[in-house]
C-alpha positions as CSV (number, residue, x, y, z in Angstrom):
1,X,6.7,-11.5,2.7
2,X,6.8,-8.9,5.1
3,X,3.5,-7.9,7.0
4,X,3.7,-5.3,9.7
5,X,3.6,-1.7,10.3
6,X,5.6,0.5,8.2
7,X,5.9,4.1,9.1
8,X,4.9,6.2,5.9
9,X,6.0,9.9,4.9
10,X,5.0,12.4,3.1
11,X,6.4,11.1,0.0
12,X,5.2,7.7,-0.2
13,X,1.2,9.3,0.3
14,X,1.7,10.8,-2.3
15,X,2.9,8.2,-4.4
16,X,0.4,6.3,-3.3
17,X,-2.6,9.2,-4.7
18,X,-0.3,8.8,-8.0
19,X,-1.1,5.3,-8.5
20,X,-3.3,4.6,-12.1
21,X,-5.3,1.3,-13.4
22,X,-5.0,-0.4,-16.4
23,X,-3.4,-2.4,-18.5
24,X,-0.9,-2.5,-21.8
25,X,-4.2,-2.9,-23.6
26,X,-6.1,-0.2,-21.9
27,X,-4.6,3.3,-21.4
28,X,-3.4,3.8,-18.1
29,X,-6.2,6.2,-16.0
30,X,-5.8,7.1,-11.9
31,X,-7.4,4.7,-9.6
32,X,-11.4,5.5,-9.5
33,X,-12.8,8.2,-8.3
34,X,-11.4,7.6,-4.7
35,X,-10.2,11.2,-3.1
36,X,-10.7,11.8,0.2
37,X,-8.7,14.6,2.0
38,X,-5.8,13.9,4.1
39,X,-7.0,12.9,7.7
40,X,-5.3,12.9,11.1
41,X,-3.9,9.6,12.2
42,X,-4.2,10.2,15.9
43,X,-1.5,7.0,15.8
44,X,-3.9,4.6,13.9
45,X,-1.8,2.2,12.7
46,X,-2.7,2.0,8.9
47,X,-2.3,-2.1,7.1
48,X,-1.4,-3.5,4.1
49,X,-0.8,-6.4,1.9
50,X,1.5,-4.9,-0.7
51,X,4.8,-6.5,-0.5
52,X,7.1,-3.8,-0.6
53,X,10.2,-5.8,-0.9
54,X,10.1,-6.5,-4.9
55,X,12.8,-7.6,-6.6
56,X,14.6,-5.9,-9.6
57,X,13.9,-6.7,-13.2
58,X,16.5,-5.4,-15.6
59,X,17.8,-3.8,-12.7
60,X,14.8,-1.5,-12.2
61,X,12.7,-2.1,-9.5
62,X,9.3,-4.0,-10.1
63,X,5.7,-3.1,-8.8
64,X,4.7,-4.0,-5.3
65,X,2.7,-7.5,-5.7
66,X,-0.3,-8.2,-3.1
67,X,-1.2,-11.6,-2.7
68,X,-4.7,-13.1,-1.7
69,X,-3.5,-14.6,1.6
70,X,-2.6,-12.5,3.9
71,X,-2.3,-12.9,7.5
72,X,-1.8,-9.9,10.3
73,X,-0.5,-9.9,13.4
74,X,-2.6,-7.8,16.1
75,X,-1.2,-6.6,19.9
76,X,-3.3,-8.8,22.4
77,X,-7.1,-7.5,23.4
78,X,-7.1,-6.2,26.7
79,X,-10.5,-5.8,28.3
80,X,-11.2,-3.3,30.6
């Protein structure tokens, strides 16, 4: 699994504000009542633990999994 940064673009945001909750035996609804507006990043480097490298099933791509255990690499802690 790949854990890292990613750089992000306009489209995959808003993908991401398109995502909905549920299941085959509940209708499908967007994800809670979560909207924020957009912020700045001011180069805040933004995590995961979706694993965007999913493989195909019938030959369409499959939803991102996320997995319990995940482990992230930070830069080193520099005191000043």
């Amino acid at each position: 699994m790949h854990v890292g940064k990613e750089t992000i673009g306009d489209y995959k945001l808003y993908a991401l504000r398109r995502l909905m909750q549920g299941s085959p035996d509940h209708p499908k609804a967007p994800l809670g009542n979560n909207y924020r507006p957009p912020q700045p990043l001011l180069h805040r480097p933004i995590r995961t633990n979706i694993d965007f490298k999913t493989p195909k099933i019938n030959g369409k791509s499959a939803c991102p999994t996320m997995y319990r255990e995940v482990y992230y690499k930070a830069t080193s802690w520099k005191q000043h």
